[in-house]
Amino acid sequence: MVKLKKLLSSEIEVAVRGSKEIEITGLSSNSKTIAPGNLFVAKKGLRVDGSQFIGEAISAGASAILTDLYNPFLPANIAQVIVAKDKISDIEAKLAASYYHFPSKELFLVGVTGTNGKTTTTYLIRHLLSTVEHPCGLIGTIEWVLGAKIQPSSYTTPDIITNQRSLREMVNGGCLSAAMEVSSHALDQKRAEGLEFDVAIFTNLTQDHLDYHKTMEEYALAKAKLFSMLSEDSVALFNLDSPAWTLMGKNCKARKMTYGMAAAADLRAEEIVLSDKGTCFQLHYLGSRIAISSVLIGNFNVYNLLAAIGAALVYGLSLEEIQAKLANFLQVPGRLERVENRRGLSIFVDYAHTDDALENVLKTLLELKPGRLLCVFGCGGDRDRMKRHKMGHIATSLADFSLITSDNPRGEDPHAIIQDILQGCNDPSRYLVESDRKAAIERAIGMLKPGDLLLIAGKGHERHQIIGARQSAFDDREIAQRLLSN
């Protein structure tokens, strides 16, 4: 709880109508989560204008409103904090940082952006930076780890108020560090504004989210915002093997480090050995060389490992400490996660839901030289349609046989989504359509022979399937295990 006048520092340029002496008990941009004494942020979102809900917020107990338009008809006891129309998000970020006492200043905060690899990289960073006394916090697609408290994720990157509150919970819970997935949507909507990152990582850039960003250029520029936010005291860590890295670093004032397999990379992986049990490689850094082993499978995970190693080095860990810790790292939920079974069948579940991610995972599994490679996949509804035919082409070109099914159709007709996928499928002998996802998984398992591999792609860690407005329990891993036990 803090008085409004204390919350409004000299750096926050606003006009206030009403008393600055009122006590603020919290901040919220959602009128349905307002508690008595809260300040309500009435900003315009993608679909609705928050100003429509000012009355609802006041009825719920809001004592102050952040708005771009003074309303003389509001009750006299309601303070109105008025800003320019295009500045609400900026002021919201400053108020959130101020209210929660700037928690990112107290943490070694690592932000990870890129099309693929964010989740695995943040889990690796959390593993490397955690100690028994001081866990590393995590905000990402699967879950939020706030010290001892763990909760399922609502968004990859939540709103700025939730971010600041979560970081404060981490500090109060004994965290000295935190790893955070930073999505392009969040950067475009200023959900990471005001966070002070010590390290920012760029993994890669391939087609995704064009339903939102419209063009690849807009998508890339949104991700680049993370690096323009960095101070000169921060470190920007770029994947040198991704052509987009130069764009990411264009307006970056931070110290730059690179990683990859190219000879010019500061952190370089060589002599890579892949197997179905994991990955080994020689790490080269500043003239030193050390062997790295991990249970993670595939070349793309070498990049994720390098990125996490880079963050750990900036944090101050030695190569030997990193080597020892990585040897104890377990699977990331839904990222090439093996489905254990007594029948000895090789089945993996992966979140791959873009053409690039699906191609990477299938190529990785092909390197394990299976008897046959089978794939179950679909595409999400109300998302980028342009990647659907590409995913169809990749699956039916790389896998020996594919079962094309539903993912999360959301508001779209599942059969229409499948028709979009089929536009990229050339050889009918290499695929079968089964719109019921459980039935598709069952048919694929029934086709498996010793030595074959099965990839169930698209949903990964997700525990629900969204059809229309209905969300039903559905976990690819549990479905597969249940079918195998039967």
Short mmCIF file of C-alpha atoms in Angstrom, two decimals:
data_model
loop_
_atom_site.label_atom_id
_atom_site.label_comp_id
_atom_site.label_asym_id
_atom_site.label_seq_id
_atom_site.Cartn_x
_atom_site.Cartn_y
_atom_site.Cartn_z
CA MET A 1 0.00 0.00 0.00
CA VAL A 2 1.36 3.42 -0.95
CA LYS A 3 0.02 6.96 -1.22
CA LEU A 4 -0.72 8.14 -4.75
CA LYS A 5 1.64 11.12 -4.39
CA LYS A 6 4.53 8.77 -3.55
CA LEU A 7 3.66 6.50 -6.46
CA LEU A 8 3.86 9.45 -8.85
CA SER A 9 7.60 10.14 -8.95
CA SER A 10 9.07 13.23 -10.60
CA GLU A 11 9.77 11.17 -13.74
CA ILE A 12 6.07 10.44 -14.27
CA GLU A 13 4.44 13.31 -16.15
CA VAL A 14 0.72 13.31 -15.36
CA ALA A 15 -2.07 15.63 -14.28
CA VAL A 16 -4.09 14.62 -11.22
CA ARG A 17 -7.70 15.58 -10.54
CA GLY A 18 -8.56 14.62 -6.99
CA SER A 19 -6.55 13.88 -3.87
CA LYS A 20 -2.98 12.59 -4.07
CA GLU A 21 -3.25 11.50 -0.43
CA ILE A 22 -5.36 8.41 -1.14
CA GLU A 23 -3.82 5.00 -0.42
CA ILE A 24 -3.28 2.76 -3.46
CA THR A 25 -3.55 -0.96 -2.64
CA GLY A 26 -2.63 -2.31 -6.08
CA LEU A 27 -2.81 -1.82 -9.83
CA SER A 28 -4.95 -3.55 -12.45
CA SER A 29 -5.85 -3.07 -16.11
CA ASN A 30 -8.68 -5.60 -15.80
CA SER A 31 -11.87 -4.31 -14.17
CA LYS A 32 -12.81 -7.87 -13.17
CA THR A 33 -9.73 -8.22 -10.94
CA ILE A 34 -10.06 -4.86 -9.17
CA ALA A 35 -9.83 -4.92 -5.38
CA PRO A 36 -10.78 -2.06 -3.02
CA GLY A 37 -8.25 0.76 -3.17
CA ASN A 38 -6.77 -0.28 -6.52
CA LEU A 39 -5.74 2.04 -9.34
CA PHE A 40 -7.50 1.01 -12.57
CA VAL A 41 -5.58 1.45 -15.83
CA ALA A 42 -8.18 2.36 -18.48
CA LYS A 43 -6.27 1.73 -21.68
CA LYS A 44 -7.33 0.68 -25.14
CA GLY A 45 -6.58 -2.96 -25.99
CA LEU A 46 -6.74 -4.88 -29.25
CA ARG A 47 -10.46 -5.60 -28.93
CA VAL A 48 -11.89 -3.36 -26.22
CA ASP A 49 -11.35 0.09 -24.75
CA GLY A 50 -10.70 0.02 -21.01
CA SER A 51 -12.48 3.34 -20.55
CA GLN A 52 -15.77 1.46 -21.06
CA PHE A 53 -15.14 -0.35 -17.78
CA ILE A 54 -14.32 2.61 -15.51
CA GLY A 55 -17.77 2.44 -13.91
CA GLU A 56 -17.37 -1.29 -13.27
CA ALA A 57 -13.92 -0.72 -11.74
CA ILE A 58 -15.25 2.01 -9.41
CA SER A 59 -18.13 -0.25 -8.34
CA ALA A 60 -15.55 -2.93 -7.50
CA GLY A 61 -13.69 -0.48 -5.26
CA ALA A 62 -11.13 1.33 -7.45
CA SER A 63 -9.99 4.55 -5.79
CA ALA A 64 -8.02 5.97 -8.75
CA ILE A 65 -8.17 5.80 -12.55
CA LEU A 66 -5.32 6.15 -15.04
CA THR A 67 -6.97 7.61 -18.15
CA ASP A 68 -6.35 9.86 -21.13
CA LEU A 69 -9.61 11.81 -20.74
CA TYR A 70 -10.87 13.69 -17.66
CA ASN A 71 -14.43 12.79 -16.68
CA PRO A 72 -16.14 15.50 -14.57
CA PHE A 73 -19.00 13.16 -13.72
CA LEU A 74 -16.96 10.63 -11.73
CA PRO A 75 -17.39 10.66 -7.92
CA ALA A 76 -15.26 13.32 -6.20
CA ASN A 77 -13.44 10.72 -4.08
CA ILE A 78 -12.02 9.04 -7.21
CA ALA A 79 -8.61 10.40 -8.23
CA GLN A 80 -8.12 10.73 -11.98
CA VAL A 81 -4.53 10.43 -13.23
CA ILE A 82 -4.61 11.93 -16.70
CA VAL A 83 -1.98 11.41 -19.41
CA ALA A 84 -1.63 11.97 -23.14
CA LYS A 85 -3.59 9.45 -25.24
CA ASP A 86 -0.54 7.57 -26.55
CA LYS A 87 1.26 7.48 -23.18
CA ILE A 88 -0.98 5.27 -21.04
CA SER A 89 1.12 2.11 -21.54
CA ASP A 90 4.34 4.02 -20.78
CA ILE A 91 2.92 5.50 -17.58
CA GLU A 92 1.40 2.14 -16.59
CA ALA A 93 4.87 0.59 -16.84
CA LYS A 94 6.40 3.33 -14.67
CA LEU A 95 3.63 3.08 -12.06
CA ALA A 96 3.96 -0.71 -11.92
CA ALA A 97 7.74 -0.51 -11.44
CA SER A 98 7.31 2.14 -8.75
CA TYR A 99 4.54 0.30 -6.89
CA TYR A 100 6.54 -2.95 -6.72
CA HIS A 101 9.80 -1.11 -5.86
CA PHE A 102 11.70 -1.89 -9.06
CA PRO A 103 12.26 -5.63 -8.55
CA SER A 104 14.21 -6.10 -11.80
CA LYS A 105 16.99 -3.97 -10.25
CA GLU A 106 17.38 -6.62 -7.54
CA LEU A 107 17.51 -9.60 -9.93
CA PHE A 108 19.91 -10.83 -12.58
CA LEU A 109 17.19 -10.78 -15.25
CA VAL A 110 17.58 -12.66 -18.54
CA GLY A 111 15.08 -12.09 -21.36
CA VAL A 112 14.87 -14.57 -24.23
CA THR A 113 13.18 -13.77 -27.54
CA GLY A 114 13.03 -15.55 -30.90
CA THR A 115 10.62 -17.75 -32.84
CA ASN A 116 11.83 -21.07 -31.44
CA GLY A 117 13.86 -22.17 -28.43
CA LYS A 118 12.64 -19.65 -25.84
CA THR A 119 11.15 -22.19 -23.45
CA THR A 120 14.03 -24.66 -23.49
CA THR A 121 16.59 -21.85 -23.16
CA THR A 122 14.83 -20.32 -20.14
CA TYR A 123 14.56 -23.73 -18.44
CA LEU A 124 18.28 -24.29 -19.02
CA ILE A 125 19.10 -20.86 -17.60
CA ARG A 126 16.93 -21.51 -14.55
CA HIS A 127 18.73 -24.82 -13.98
CA LEU A 128 22.18 -23.24 -14.32
CA LEU A 129 21.52 -20.21 -12.10
CA SER A 130 19.53 -21.92 -9.34
CA THR A 131 21.05 -22.90 -6.02
CA VAL A 132 19.46 -24.56 -2.98
CA GLU A 133 19.32 -21.23 -1.13
CA HIS A 134 18.48 -19.02 -4.09
CA PRO A 135 16.26 -20.45 -6.85
CA CYS A 136 16.13 -18.78 -10.26
CA GLY A 137 12.66 -17.48 -11.11
CA LEU A 138 10.93 -18.27 -14.40
CA ILE A 139 8.21 -16.62 -16.51
CA GLY A 140 7.27 -18.47 -19.68
CA THR A 141 4.92 -20.52 -21.81
CA ILE A 142 4.58 -23.50 -19.50
CA GLU A 143 4.67 -22.08 -15.97
CA TRP A 144 5.72 -19.22 -13.74
CA VAL A 145 8.17 -20.10 -10.96
CA LEU A 146 8.07 -17.37 -8.30
CA GLY A 147 10.50 -18.64 -5.69
CA ALA A 148 8.82 -21.59 -3.95
CA LYS A 149 5.50 -20.80 -5.63
CA ILE A 150 4.80 -22.42 -9.01
CA GLN A 151 1.70 -21.75 -11.11
CA PRO A 152 0.60 -22.67 -14.64
CA SER A 153 1.23 -19.98 -17.22
CA SER A 154 -1.61 -17.85 -18.58
CA TYR A 155 0.51 -16.18 -21.25
CA THR A 156 4.08 -16.58 -22.49
CA THR A 157 4.73 -13.01 -21.33
CA PRO A 158 2.05 -11.54 -19.03
CA ASP A 159 1.02 -7.88 -18.76
CA ILE A 160 3.48 -5.41 -17.25
CA ILE A 161 1.70 -5.19 -13.89
CA THR A 162 1.75 -8.99 -13.52
CA ASN A 163 5.41 -9.02 -14.58
CA GLN A 164 6.43 -6.52 -11.92
CA ARG A 165 4.34 -8.26 -9.25
CA SER A 166 5.82 -11.64 -10.22
CA LEU A 167 9.39 -10.33 -10.09
CA ARG A 168 8.72 -8.85 -6.65
CA GLU A 169 7.39 -12.25 -5.48
CA MET A 170 10.62 -13.82 -6.77
CA VAL A 171 12.76 -11.37 -4.81
CA ASN A 172 10.67 -11.92 -1.67
CA GLY A 173 11.00 -15.68 -2.23
CA GLY A 174 14.79 -15.55 -2.19
CA CYS A 175 15.50 -15.43 -5.93
CA LEU A 176 18.64 -13.64 -7.08
CA SER A 177 17.97 -14.28 -10.78
CA ALA A 178 15.14 -14.85 -13.23
CA ALA A 179 14.71 -16.11 -16.79
CA MET A 180 11.85 -14.77 -18.87
CA GLU A 181 10.42 -15.58 -22.28
CA VAL A 182 9.70 -12.31 -24.08
CA SER A 183 7.26 -12.71 -26.96
CA SER A 184 6.91 -10.41 -29.96
CA HIS A 185 3.32 -9.65 -28.91
CA ALA A 186 4.54 -8.54 -25.49
CA LEU A 187 7.22 -6.30 -26.95
CA ASP A 188 4.78 -4.73 -29.40
CA GLN A 189 2.26 -4.12 -26.59
CA LYS A 190 4.90 -2.79 -24.16
CA ARG A 191 4.37 -5.62 -21.66
CA ALA A 192 8.10 -5.69 -20.91
CA GLU A 193 8.48 -1.91 -20.71
CA GLY A 194 10.54 -0.70 -17.77
CA LEU A 195 12.10 -4.07 -16.99
CA GLU A 196 15.86 -3.86 -16.56
CA PHE A 197 17.41 -6.86 -18.30
CA ASP A 198 20.99 -7.81 -17.52
CA VAL A 199 21.09 -10.18 -20.51
CA ALA A 200 18.85 -10.42 -23.57
CA ILE A 201 19.07 -13.43 -25.91
CA PHE A 202 18.02 -13.75 -29.55
CA THR A 203 17.48 -17.37 -30.61
CA ASN A 204 16.28 -17.22 -34.24
CA LEU A 205 13.65 -15.75 -36.53
CA THR A 206 11.35 -17.75 -38.80
CA GLN A 207 7.76 -17.28 -39.89
CA ASP A 208 5.18 -17.16 -37.11
CA HIS A 209 2.45 -14.86 -35.75
CA LEU A 210 1.77 -13.19 -39.10
CA ASP A 211 -1.90 -13.17 -38.12
CA TYR A 212 -0.83 -10.42 -35.70
CA HIS A 213 2.25 -8.75 -37.19
CA LYS A 214 1.14 -9.03 -40.86
CA THR A 215 4.70 -9.02 -42.28
CA MET A 216 8.01 -10.62 -41.37
CA GLU A 217 9.55 -7.15 -41.15
CA GLU A 218 7.02 -6.06 -38.51
CA TYR A 219 7.58 -9.33 -36.65
CA ALA A 220 11.36 -8.85 -36.66
CA LEU A 221 11.15 -5.20 -35.59
CA ALA A 222 8.93 -6.17 -32.65
CA LYS A 223 11.56 -8.64 -31.40
CA ALA A 224 14.34 -6.09 -31.95
CA LYS A 225 12.68 -3.81 -29.37
CA LEU A 226 14.04 -6.01 -26.60
CA PHE A 227 17.61 -5.14 -27.57
CA SER A 228 16.94 -1.42 -27.97
CA MET A 229 15.73 -1.46 -24.32
CA LEU A 230 19.11 -2.60 -22.99
CA SER A 231 21.52 -0.31 -21.18
CA GLU A 232 25.24 -0.12 -21.86
CA ASP A 233 25.81 -2.23 -18.74
CA SER A 234 23.78 -5.13 -20.17
CA VAL A 235 24.81 -7.94 -22.50
CA ALA A 236 23.06 -8.87 -25.75
CA LEU A 237 23.59 -12.47 -26.79
CA PHE A 238 22.90 -13.23 -30.46
CA ASN A 239 22.69 -16.42 -32.49
CA LEU A 240 25.33 -15.68 -35.11
CA ASP A 241 23.97 -18.39 -37.42
CA SER A 242 20.60 -16.63 -37.76
CA PRO A 243 20.72 -13.98 -40.52
CA ALA A 244 18.36 -11.74 -38.54
CA TRP A 245 20.85 -11.17 -35.73
CA THR A 246 22.27 -8.00 -37.31
CA LEU A 247 18.80 -6.42 -37.39
CA MET A 248 18.30 -7.35 -33.73
CA GLY A 249 21.51 -5.58 -32.78
CA LYS A 250 21.01 -2.48 -34.92
CA ASN A 251 19.89 -0.10 -32.12
CA CYS A 252 21.48 -2.02 -29.26
CA LYS A 253 23.77 -0.13 -26.86
CA ALA A 254 24.65 -3.22 -24.82
CA ARG A 255 27.84 -5.27 -25.06
CA LYS A 256 27.36 -7.88 -27.78
CA MET A 257 28.23 -11.58 -27.57
CA THR A 258 27.54 -14.21 -30.21
CA TYR A 259 27.03 -17.95 -30.17
CA GLY A 260 26.65 -20.63 -32.80
CA MET A 261 28.58 -23.07 -34.95
CA ALA A 262 30.19 -20.46 -37.18
CA ALA A 263 33.92 -19.95 -36.62
CA ALA A 264 33.42 -16.27 -35.74
CA ALA A 265 31.07 -16.97 -32.81
CA ASP A 266 32.30 -16.02 -29.32
CA LEU A 267 30.71 -19.21 -27.97
CA ARG A 268 31.17 -22.02 -30.48
CA ALA A 269 30.08 -25.67 -30.61
CA GLU A 270 32.21 -28.16 -32.54
CA GLU A 271 32.48 -31.95 -32.87
CA ILE A 272 28.76 -32.38 -32.22
CA VAL A 273 27.58 -35.96 -31.56
CA LEU A 274 23.83 -36.65 -31.60
CA SER A 275 21.99 -39.74 -30.38
CA ASP A 276 18.57 -40.70 -29.07
CA LYS A 277 20.08 -40.47 -25.56
CA GLY A 278 21.29 -36.88 -25.88
CA THR A 279 23.91 -34.55 -27.33
CA CYS A 280 27.63 -33.98 -26.81
CA PHE A 281 29.89 -31.27 -28.22
CA GLN A 282 33.10 -29.37 -27.62
CA LEU A 283 32.52 -25.82 -26.39
CA HIS A 284 35.08 -23.15 -27.39
CA TYR A 285 35.16 -19.87 -25.48
CA LEU A 286 37.96 -17.29 -25.17
CA GLY A 287 40.63 -19.84 -26.03
CA SER A 288 39.26 -22.47 -23.62
CA ARG A 289 37.69 -25.76 -24.65
CA ILE A 290 35.44 -28.03 -22.62
CA ALA A 291 33.18 -31.04 -23.31
CA ILE A 292 29.44 -30.47 -22.86
CA SER A 293 26.93 -33.32 -22.48
CA SER A 294 23.14 -33.04 -22.25
CA VAL A 295 20.09 -35.28 -22.43
CA LEU A 296 18.58 -32.82 -24.92
CA ILE A 297 18.36 -34.15 -28.46
CA GLY A 298 19.18 -32.41 -31.73
CA ASN A 299 21.19 -29.64 -33.35
CA PHE A 300 18.60 -27.00 -32.46
CA ASN A 301 19.13 -27.83 -28.80
CA VAL A 302 22.85 -27.17 -29.23
CA TYR A 303 21.86 -23.55 -29.93
CA ASN A 304 19.62 -23.49 -26.84
CA LEU A 305 22.47 -24.87 -24.74
CA LEU A 306 24.91 -22.27 -26.10
CA ALA A 307 22.50 -19.43 -25.35
CA ALA A 308 22.00 -20.60 -21.76
CA ILE A 309 25.74 -21.11 -21.31
CA GLY A 310 26.32 -17.54 -22.48
CA ALA A 311 23.89 -16.18 -19.87
CA ALA A 312 25.52 -18.31 -17.15
CA LEU A 313 28.98 -17.02 -18.08
CA VAL A 314 27.77 -13.41 -17.82
CA TYR A 315 26.28 -14.29 -14.42
CA GLY A 316 29.72 -15.43 -13.31
CA LEU A 317 29.68 -19.24 -13.46
CA SER A 318 32.84 -20.99 -14.61
CA LEU A 319 32.93 -23.38 -17.57
CA GLU A 320 33.50 -26.26 -15.17
CA GLU A 321 30.47 -25.32 -13.06
CA ILE A 322 28.34 -25.07 -16.20
CA GLN A 323 29.62 -28.43 -17.47
CA ALA A 324 28.71 -30.17 -14.19
CA LYS A 325 25.26 -28.59 -13.93
CA LEU A 326 24.25 -29.36 -17.53
CA ALA A 327 25.06 -33.03 -17.00
CA ASN A 328 22.22 -33.09 -14.43
CA PHE A 329 19.60 -31.29 -16.53
CA LEU A 330 16.41 -33.26 -17.24
CA GLN A 331 13.75 -32.87 -19.94
CA VAL A 332 11.73 -29.74 -20.65
CA PRO A 333 8.00 -30.52 -20.60
CA GLY A 334 6.66 -31.05 -24.13
CA ARG A 335 9.97 -30.34 -25.89
CA LEU A 336 11.02 -33.57 -27.60
CA GLU A 337 9.75 -35.26 -24.47
CA ARG A 338 9.98 -39.03 -24.61
CA VAL A 339 6.79 -40.94 -23.78
CA GLU A 340 7.98 -43.73 -21.49
CA ASN A 341 6.32 -47.10 -22.08
CA ARG A 342 6.85 -50.79 -21.39
CA ARG A 343 6.50 -51.75 -25.03
CA GLY A 344 9.83 -50.17 -25.93
CA LEU A 345 8.30 -47.89 -28.58
CA SER A 346 10.07 -44.62 -29.40
CA ILE A 347 7.47 -41.87 -29.12
CA PHE A 348 8.21 -38.16 -28.66
CA VAL A 349 5.90 -35.21 -27.94
CA ASP A 350 6.98 -31.76 -29.09
CA TYR A 351 5.48 -28.26 -29.13
CA ALA A 352 6.60 -27.67 -32.75
CA HIS A 353 3.78 -25.57 -34.22
CA THR A 354 5.64 -23.60 -36.90
CA ASP A 355 7.05 -24.88 -40.18
CA ASP A 356 10.62 -24.18 -39.05
CA ALA A 357 10.20 -25.91 -35.68
CA LEU A 358 8.53 -28.94 -37.30
CA GLU A 359 11.32 -29.19 -39.86
CA ASN A 360 14.01 -28.99 -37.16
CA VAL A 361 12.42 -31.68 -35.02
CA LEU A 362 11.79 -34.06 -37.92
CA LYS A 363 15.35 -33.63 -39.22
CA THR A 364 16.67 -34.26 -35.72
CA LEU A 365 14.73 -37.51 -35.44
CA LEU A 366 15.85 -38.56 -38.94
CA GLU A 367 19.47 -38.19 -37.77
CA LEU A 368 18.72 -40.99 -35.29
CA LYS A 369 18.21 -43.27 -38.32
CA PRO A 370 14.83 -44.77 -37.46
CA GLY A 371 13.24 -47.68 -39.30
CA ARG A 372 10.41 -45.32 -40.22
CA LEU A 373 9.53 -41.85 -38.99
CA LEU A 374 5.82 -41.22 -38.35
CA CYS A 375 4.30 -37.85 -37.52
CA VAL A 376 0.97 -36.72 -36.06
CA PHE A 377 0.32 -33.00 -36.38
CA GLY A 378 -2.25 -30.29 -37.07
CA CYS A 379 -2.39 -26.49 -37.09
CA GLY A 380 -4.05 -24.10 -34.65
CA GLY A 381 -7.12 -22.12 -35.60
CA ASP A 382 -7.34 -18.32 -35.56
CA ARG A 383 -3.60 -18.18 -36.18
CA ASP A 384 -1.29 -17.60 -39.15
CA ARG A 385 -2.83 -19.50 -42.10
CA MET A 386 0.24 -19.02 -44.31
CA LYS A 387 2.28 -21.62 -42.41
CA ARG A 388 -0.28 -24.42 -42.77
CA HIS A 389 0.55 -25.60 -46.29
CA LYS A 390 4.26 -25.27 -45.44
CA MET A 391 3.86 -27.56 -42.46
CA GLY A 392 1.95 -30.02 -44.63
CA HIS A 393 4.75 -30.03 -47.19
CA ILE A 394 7.48 -30.44 -44.56
CA ALA A 395 5.74 -33.27 -42.70
CA THR A 396 4.89 -35.27 -45.81
CA SER A 397 8.35 -34.71 -47.30
CA LEU A 398 10.43 -35.61 -44.25
CA ALA A 399 8.31 -38.17 -42.38
CA ASP A 400 7.69 -41.56 -43.93
CA PHE A 401 4.03 -41.24 -43.00
CA SER A 402 1.94 -38.46 -41.44
CA LEU A 403 -1.46 -38.39 -39.78
CA ILE A 404 -2.96 -34.95 -40.29
CA THR A 405 -5.35 -34.02 -37.51
CA SER A 406 -6.68 -31.18 -35.35
CA ASP A 407 -4.57 -29.08 -33.02
CA ASN A 408 -6.52 -26.31 -31.24
CA PRO A 409 -9.06 -25.32 -33.92
CA ARG A 410 -10.48 -22.57 -31.68
CA GLY A 411 -13.07 -20.63 -33.71
CA GLU A 412 -12.29 -22.24 -37.06
CA ASP A 413 -13.71 -25.35 -38.72
CA PRO A 414 -11.14 -28.14 -38.11
CA HIS A 415 -11.79 -29.58 -41.57
CA ALA A 416 -11.09 -26.20 -43.21
CA ILE A 417 -7.76 -26.00 -41.36
CA ILE A 418 -6.87 -29.50 -42.58
CA GLN A 419 -7.73 -28.47 -46.15
CA ASP A 420 -5.21 -25.61 -45.83
CA ILE A 421 -2.58 -28.11 -44.65
CA LEU A 422 -3.32 -30.44 -47.56
CA GLN A 423 -2.45 -27.71 -50.07
CA GLY A 424 1.22 -28.49 -49.32
CA CYS A 425 0.90 -32.29 -49.38
CA ASN A 426 1.89 -33.77 -52.75
CA ASP A 427 1.96 -37.54 -52.25
CA PRO A 428 -1.32 -39.04 -50.94
CA SER A 429 0.47 -42.30 -50.11
CA ARG A 430 2.45 -40.51 -47.39
CA TYR A 431 -0.41 -39.20 -45.29
CA LEU A 432 -3.82 -39.93 -43.84
CA VAL A 433 -6.41 -37.47 -42.53
CA GLU A 434 -7.96 -38.19 -39.13
CA SER A 435 -9.55 -35.07 -37.67
CA ASP A 436 -10.05 -36.59 -34.22
CA ARG A 437 -6.68 -36.07 -32.51
CA LYS A 438 -6.99 -38.97 -30.06
CA ALA A 439 -7.95 -41.32 -32.89
CA ALA A 440 -5.00 -40.05 -34.96
CA ILE A 441 -2.56 -40.76 -32.10
CA GLU A 442 -4.12 -44.22 -31.62
CA ARG A 443 -3.78 -45.07 -35.33
CA ALA A 444 -0.16 -43.87 -35.37
CA ILE A 445 0.76 -45.99 -32.34
CA GLY A 446 -0.91 -48.96 -33.99
CA MET A 447 1.31 -48.52 -37.05
CA LEU A 448 4.58 -48.53 -35.06
CA LYS A 449 7.06 -51.38 -35.48
CA PRO A 450 10.33 -51.97 -33.59
CA GLY A 451 12.89 -49.37 -34.69
CA ASP A 452 10.27 -46.81 -35.80
CA LEU A 453 9.95 -43.33 -34.27
CA LEU A 454 6.72 -41.39 -33.74
CA LEU A 455 6.53 -37.61 -33.33
CA ILE A 456 3.31 -36.13 -31.92
CA ALA A 457 3.72 -32.44 -32.73
CA GLY A 458 1.99 -29.14 -32.06
CA LYS A 459 0.67 -29.14 -28.50
CA GLY A 460 3.67 -30.26 -26.45
CA HIS A 461 3.11 -29.37 -22.78
CA GLU A 462 -0.49 -28.22 -23.28
CA ARG A 463 -3.12 -29.99 -21.18
CA HIS A 464 -6.22 -28.80 -23.03
CA GLN A 465 -7.66 -28.73 -26.52
CA ILE A 466 -9.65 -25.66 -27.55
CA ILE A 467 -12.60 -26.33 -29.89
CA GLY A 468 -14.83 -23.32 -30.36
CA ALA A 469 -15.35 -21.70 -26.98
CA ARG A 470 -14.91 -25.03 -25.17
CA GLN A 471 -11.66 -26.09 -23.51
CA SER A 472 -11.41 -29.83 -22.85
CA ALA A 473 -8.73 -31.81 -21.01
CA PHE A 474 -6.28 -33.18 -23.59
CA ASP A 475 -2.60 -33.95 -23.03
CA ASP A 476 -0.77 -35.69 -25.89
CA ARG A 477 1.60 -37.37 -23.40
CA GLU A 478 -1.18 -38.75 -21.20
CA ILE A 479 -3.26 -39.85 -24.21
CA ALA A 480 -0.28 -41.72 -25.68
CA GLN A 481 0.59 -43.39 -22.36
CA ARG A 482 -3.02 -44.44 -21.80
CA LEU A 483 -3.26 -45.93 -25.29
CA LEU A 484 0.06 -47.75 -24.83
CA SER A 485 -1.01 -49.23 -21.48
CA ASN A 486 -4.18 -50.57 -23.09
#
